[in-house]
């Protein structure tokens, strides 16, 4: 990664350190399921490996090559972090560490490098990292409503569950289904149907907390995931499902903030939705 060998010291200690850190990072990523702590270890290794080469190497080319992986780390941080201010702060920390490594490096780098390195790190993060973030965001959102799609909701929900667990909060799942069969048939092909779906999700966005996850799972199926819900869940679901230009059924489920329990919560919310539909069918004599 940032390992630079020269003819005078094929096994220089700084190269061994950088190679060892790179190996630890690769091992952390080799697990079939990369958890939060494994990802953190891999990211720290990706930062420390080039810094170790810059901090201990007495060759200027080694310092120059160390800049490249730091720029790539900055691109990654800016690209995958959902909070822009947090990503920029992390890139700033990488830039500060890079300057410190240059300060104590025995290679005595040119003074101009102390300005160029932070500039290169920030430029890479803002130009390429922001582009990566835009591409990822577009791939994970429903093109019509701009809420999360199925893939995006999985990542956003995992993050929400993690935060809820830190605060010892439960999570609530609310599933919605647009139930007018005539309108469902035209929702994906008619401009009026598209407009109604867009208006529907805009109302939900305005009513849900900013921390909630809102996603479109199918052409007429939506889901909201919330944490720390203090109000009556049944009342909240009813408020979110009422007052729209198309009929909306809903179902709710509340449970512990454990990733393994989310699938069951989703099933429970679906069951609650169909229970409500059966009650409605009994009253009005129809069941879609």
Short mmCIF file of C-alpha atoms in Angstrom, two decimals:
data_model
loop_
_atom_site.label_atom_id
_atom_site.label_comp_id
_atom_site.label_asym_id
_atom_site.label_seq_id
_atom_site.Cartn_x
_atom_site.Cartn_y
_atom_site.Cartn_z
CA UNK A 1 0.00 0.00 0.00
CA UNK A 2 2.52 2.56 1.15
CA UNK A 3 5.45 0.16 1.26
CA UNK A 4 8.57 1.47 -0.46
CA UNK A 5 11.63 -0.77 -0.66
CA UNK A 6 15.09 0.45 -1.59
CA UNK A 7 18.31 -1.36 -2.43
CA UNK A 8 20.00 -0.45 0.84
CA UNK A 9 17.31 -1.80 3.17
CA UNK A 10 15.00 -4.39 1.67
CA UNK A 11 13.56 -5.10 5.11
CA UNK A 12 13.55 -1.59 6.58
CA UNK A 13 11.54 -1.37 9.78
CA UNK A 14 9.21 1.30 8.39
CA UNK A 15 8.37 -0.94 5.44
CA UNK A 16 7.73 -3.88 7.74
CA UNK A 17 5.41 -1.76 9.88
CA UNK A 18 3.48 -0.51 6.84
CA UNK A 19 3.23 -4.02 5.40
CA UNK A 20 2.07 -5.40 8.74
CA UNK A 21 -0.64 -2.76 9.10
CA UNK A 22 -1.79 -3.44 5.54
CA UNK A 23 -2.00 -7.15 6.32
CA UNK A 24 -4.05 -6.51 9.47
CA UNK A 25 -6.46 -4.34 7.48
CA UNK A 26 -6.88 -7.01 4.81
CA UNK A 27 -7.51 -9.67 7.45
CA UNK A 28 -10.20 -7.48 9.04
CA UNK A 29 -11.93 -7.18 5.67
CA UNK A 30 -11.63 -10.88 4.90
CA UNK A 31 -14.47 -11.87 7.19
CA UNK A 32 -17.63 -12.88 5.38
CA UNK A 33 -19.60 -10.37 7.38
CA UNK A 34 -17.72 -7.15 8.09
CA UNK A 35 -18.99 -5.67 11.35
CA UNK A 36 -18.50 -2.12 12.59
CA UNK A 37 -15.35 -2.83 14.58
CA UNK A 38 -13.78 -4.78 11.73
CA UNK A 39 -14.45 -1.93 9.35
CA UNK A 40 -12.94 0.54 11.83
CA UNK A 41 -9.79 -1.57 12.19
CA UNK A 42 -9.37 -1.80 8.41
CA UNK A 43 -9.86 1.95 8.02
CA UNK A 44 -7.36 2.78 10.77
CA UNK A 45 -4.81 0.45 9.17
CA UNK A 46 -5.35 2.13 5.81
CA UNK A 47 -4.52 5.47 7.43
CA UNK A 48 -1.63 4.36 9.63
CA UNK A 49 0.22 2.29 7.03
CA UNK A 50 1.18 5.22 4.75
CA UNK A 51 1.73 7.45 7.78
CA UNK A 52 4.24 4.98 9.20
CA UNK A 53 6.21 5.07 5.95
CA UNK A 54 6.13 8.87 5.92
CA UNK A 55 7.06 9.13 9.59
CA UNK A 56 10.11 6.85 9.54
CA UNK A 57 11.43 6.78 5.96
CA UNK A 58 14.45 8.87 5.05
CA UNK A 59 13.72 8.79 1.31
CA UNK A 60 11.68 11.59 -0.27
CA UNK A 61 10.13 9.25 -2.91
CA UNK A 62 8.73 7.16 -0.05
CA UNK A 63 7.06 10.24 1.39
CA UNK A 64 5.61 11.14 -1.99
CA UNK A 65 4.14 7.68 -2.49
CA UNK A 66 2.66 7.81 1.00
CA UNK A 67 0.46 10.71 -0.07
CA UNK A 68 -1.45 8.62 -2.64
CA UNK A 69 -3.13 6.16 -0.21
CA UNK A 70 -4.00 9.05 2.11
CA UNK A 71 -5.79 10.75 -0.77
CA UNK A 72 -7.64 7.51 -1.52
CA UNK A 73 -8.68 7.21 2.13
CA UNK A 74 -10.04 10.77 1.97
CA UNK A 75 -12.02 9.90 -1.17
CA UNK A 76 -13.46 6.86 0.60
CA UNK A 77 -14.41 8.81 3.73
CA UNK A 78 -16.15 11.54 1.75
CA UNK A 79 -17.86 9.00 -0.47
CA UNK A 80 -19.36 6.66 2.11
CA UNK A 81 -20.04 8.92 5.10
CA UNK A 82 -23.68 10.04 5.05
CA UNK A 83 -22.96 13.22 7.06
CA UNK A 84 -20.87 15.63 5.00
CA UNK A 85 -19.58 17.59 8.01
CA UNK A 86 -18.40 14.37 9.67
CA UNK A 87 -16.66 13.25 6.48
CA UNK A 88 -14.88 16.58 6.15
CA UNK A 89 -13.83 16.48 9.78
CA UNK A 90 -12.39 12.99 9.27
CA UNK A 91 -10.51 14.14 6.17
CA UNK A 92 -9.20 17.08 8.18
CA UNK A 93 -7.90 14.67 10.81
CA UNK A 94 -6.12 12.67 8.10
CA UNK A 95 -4.56 15.88 6.78
CA UNK A 96 -3.37 16.86 10.27
CA UNK A 97 -1.81 13.44 10.81
CA UNK A 98 -0.10 13.73 7.43
CA UNK A 99 1.42 17.09 8.37
CA UNK A 100 2.61 15.67 11.70
CA UNK A 101 4.23 12.74 9.90
CA UNK A 102 6.01 15.16 7.58
CA UNK A 103 7.14 17.27 10.54
CA UNK A 104 8.87 14.37 12.27
CA UNK A 105 10.04 12.58 9.13
CA UNK A 106 13.84 12.10 8.86
CA UNK A 107 13.59 12.76 5.11
CA UNK A 108 13.30 16.53 5.67
CA UNK A 109 10.60 17.25 3.08
CA UNK A 110 10.37 20.61 1.27
CA UNK A 111 8.42 23.28 3.10
CA UNK A 112 5.91 23.51 0.28
CA UNK A 113 4.82 19.91 0.95
CA UNK A 114 3.31 21.01 4.27
CA UNK A 115 0.77 22.98 2.22
CA UNK A 116 0.47 20.65 -0.76
CA UNK A 117 -0.33 17.49 1.21
CA UNK A 118 -3.41 18.88 3.03
CA UNK A 119 -4.50 20.59 -0.19
CA UNK A 120 -4.22 17.32 -2.16
CA UNK A 121 -6.08 15.36 0.52
CA UNK A 122 -8.95 17.86 0.68
CA UNK A 123 -9.08 18.30 -3.10
CA UNK A 124 -9.32 14.54 -3.63
CA UNK A 125 -12.07 14.22 -1.04
CA UNK A 126 -14.15 17.10 -2.39
CA UNK A 127 -13.76 16.35 -6.10
CA UNK A 128 -13.71 12.58 -6.31
CA UNK A 129 -15.24 11.81 -2.93
CA UNK A 130 -18.30 14.02 -3.47
CA UNK A 131 -18.77 12.48 -6.93
CA UNK A 132 -18.61 9.00 -5.39
CA UNK A 133 -21.13 10.05 -2.75
CA UNK A 134 -23.52 11.32 -5.43
CA UNK A 135 -23.23 8.10 -7.44
CA UNK A 136 -23.80 5.95 -4.35
CA UNK A 137 -26.75 8.03 -3.25
CA UNK A 138 -28.34 7.78 -6.68
CA UNK A 139 -27.87 4.02 -6.77
CA UNK A 140 -29.50 3.59 -3.36
CA UNK A 141 -32.58 5.77 -3.92
CA UNK A 142 -35.86 5.24 -5.70
CA UNK A 143 -35.65 7.29 -8.93
CA UNK A 144 -39.26 8.51 -8.69
CA UNK A 145 -39.70 9.49 -5.06
CA UNK A 146 -36.03 9.92 -4.00
CA UNK A 147 -36.61 7.89 -0.82
CA UNK A 148 -34.38 4.88 -0.18
CA UNK A 149 -34.82 1.85 -2.39
CA UNK A 150 -34.57 -1.71 -1.04
CA UNK A 151 -30.75 -1.74 -1.05
CA UNK A 152 -30.47 1.75 0.39
CA UNK A 153 -32.95 1.01 3.15
CA UNK A 154 -30.88 -1.98 4.30
CA UNK A 155 -27.79 0.17 4.87
CA UNK A 156 -29.73 3.09 6.37
CA UNK A 157 -31.69 0.79 8.68
CA UNK A 158 -28.51 -0.92 9.89
CA UNK A 159 -27.09 2.49 10.81
CA UNK A 160 -30.33 3.50 12.56
CA UNK A 161 -30.40 0.26 14.55
CA UNK A 162 -26.81 0.83 15.64
CA UNK A 163 -27.61 4.31 16.92
CA UNK A 164 -30.75 3.08 18.68
CA UNK A 165 -28.77 0.35 20.41
CA UNK A 166 -26.24 2.92 21.65
CA UNK A 167 -29.10 4.89 23.23
CA UNK A 168 -30.84 1.73 24.51
CA UNK A 169 -33.91 2.53 22.39
CA UNK A 170 -36.40 0.28 20.68
CA UNK A 171 -37.19 0.58 16.97
CA UNK A 172 -40.58 0.77 15.27
CA UNK A 173 -41.37 -0.50 11.78
CA UNK A 174 -44.36 0.91 9.90
CA UNK A 175 -45.28 -0.60 6.53
CA UNK A 176 -47.60 1.18 4.10
CA UNK A 177 -49.49 -0.12 1.11
CA UNK A 178 -51.41 1.90 -1.46
CA UNK A 179 -54.57 -0.17 -1.74
CA UNK A 180 -56.64 1.29 -4.59
CA UNK A 181 -56.27 -1.39 -7.30
CA UNK A 182 -57.18 0.94 -10.14
CA UNK A 183 -54.56 3.44 -9.13
CA UNK A 184 -51.93 0.76 -8.43
CA UNK A 185 -52.22 -0.39 -12.03
CA UNK A 186 -51.23 3.04 -13.33
CA UNK A 187 -48.84 4.23 -10.62
CA UNK A 188 -45.67 3.34 -12.51
CA UNK A 189 -46.91 4.36 -15.97
CA UNK A 190 -49.10 7.42 -15.51
CA UNK A 191 -47.85 10.94 -14.79
CA UNK A 192 -50.72 11.55 -12.40
CA UNK A 193 -49.89 8.36 -10.52
CA UNK A 194 -46.23 9.39 -10.32
CA UNK A 195 -47.25 12.76 -8.93
CA UNK A 196 -49.44 11.18 -6.28
CA UNK A 197 -46.66 8.87 -5.12
CA UNK A 198 -44.27 11.81 -4.97
CA UNK A 199 -46.71 13.87 -2.93
CA UNK A 200 -47.31 10.90 -0.65
CA UNK A 201 -43.63 10.50 0.19
CA UNK A 202 -43.17 14.26 0.60
CA UNK A 203 -45.90 14.29 3.26
CA UNK A 204 -44.30 11.36 5.05
CA UNK A 205 -40.90 13.04 4.98
CA UNK A 206 -42.39 16.18 6.52
CA UNK A 207 -44.13 14.19 9.27
CA UNK A 208 -41.37 11.71 10.16
CA UNK A 209 -38.36 12.57 12.34
CA UNK A 210 -35.20 13.42 10.44
CA UNK A 211 -33.55 10.29 11.85
CA UNK A 212 -36.24 7.97 10.42
CA UNK A 213 -35.62 5.71 7.43
CA UNK A 214 -38.23 5.97 4.67
CA UNK A 215 -38.01 3.55 1.74
CA UNK A 216 -39.97 2.24 -1.23
CA UNK A 217 -39.85 -1.55 -1.29
CA UNK A 218 -42.19 -2.11 -4.24
CA UNK A 219 -44.39 -0.18 -6.64
CA UNK A 220 -47.04 0.36 -3.95
CA UNK A 221 -45.17 -0.68 -0.80
CA UNK A 222 -43.30 1.65 1.55
CA UNK A 223 -41.63 1.30 4.93
CA UNK A 224 -40.67 3.69 7.72
CA UNK A 225 -38.24 2.70 10.46
CA UNK A 226 -38.02 4.88 13.57
CA UNK A 227 -36.14 4.75 16.83
CA UNK A 228 -37.10 5.94 20.26
CA UNK A 229 -40.82 6.41 19.47
CA UNK A 230 -42.50 7.82 22.57
CA UNK A 231 -45.95 8.49 21.09
CA UNK A 232 -48.57 5.80 20.56
CA UNK A 233 -47.40 3.79 17.57
CA UNK A 234 -50.93 2.94 16.44
CA UNK A 235 -51.87 6.62 16.47
CA UNK A 236 -48.70 7.56 14.59
CA UNK A 237 -49.30 4.93 11.91
CA UNK A 238 -52.90 6.06 11.48
CA UNK A 239 -51.87 9.70 11.11
CA UNK A 240 -49.25 8.83 8.51
CA UNK A 241 -51.67 6.67 6.51
CA UNK A 242 -54.59 9.12 6.47
CA UNK A 243 -55.32 12.32 4.59
CA UNK A 244 -53.87 11.30 1.21
CA UNK A 245 -55.37 11.37 -2.29
CA UNK A 246 -55.00 7.57 -2.50
CA UNK A 247 -56.08 5.02 0.14
CA UNK A 248 -53.20 3.73 2.28
CA UNK A 249 -53.21 0.75 4.63
CA UNK A 250 -50.58 0.37 7.31
CA UNK A 251 -49.16 -2.05 9.85
CA UNK A 252 -46.80 -1.52 12.78
CA UNK A 253 -44.39 -3.50 14.93
CA UNK A 254 -42.05 -2.46 17.74
CA UNK A 255 -39.10 -4.40 19.12
CA UNK A 256 -35.50 -4.37 20.31
CA UNK A 257 -32.77 -2.60 18.36
CA UNK A 258 -31.01 -5.80 17.34
CA UNK A 259 -30.09 -6.41 13.67
CA UNK A 260 -31.17 -10.04 13.89
CA UNK A 261 -34.66 -9.00 15.05
CA UNK A 262 -35.41 -6.60 12.22
CA UNK A 263 -36.57 -9.25 9.74
CA UNK A 264 -39.11 -10.51 12.27
CA UNK A 265 -40.30 -6.97 12.97
CA UNK A 266 -40.89 -6.49 9.26
CA UNK A 267 -42.91 -9.71 9.13
CA UNK A 268 -44.90 -8.64 12.18
CA UNK A 269 -45.66 -5.26 10.62
CA UNK A 270 -46.81 -7.00 7.42
CA UNK A 271 -49.04 -9.29 9.45
CA UNK A 272 -50.52 -6.29 11.23
CA UNK A 273 -51.20 -4.62 7.88
CA UNK A 274 -53.10 -7.63 6.55
CA UNK A 275 -54.98 -7.96 9.82
CA UNK A 276 -56.22 -4.41 9.34
CA UNK A 277 -57.13 -5.16 5.73
CA UNK A 278 -59.17 -8.17 6.80
CA UNK A 279 -61.02 -6.03 9.33
CA UNK A 280 -61.67 -3.45 6.62
CA UNK A 281 -62.87 -6.17 4.24
CA UNK A 282 -65.30 -7.43 6.86
CA UNK A 283 -66.73 -3.96 7.26
CA UNK A 284 -66.88 -2.92 3.61
CA UNK A 285 -66.98 -6.25 1.77
CA UNK A 286 -63.73 -5.99 -0.23
CA UNK A 287 -60.18 -7.21 0.20
CA UNK A 288 -57.39 -6.47 -2.35
#
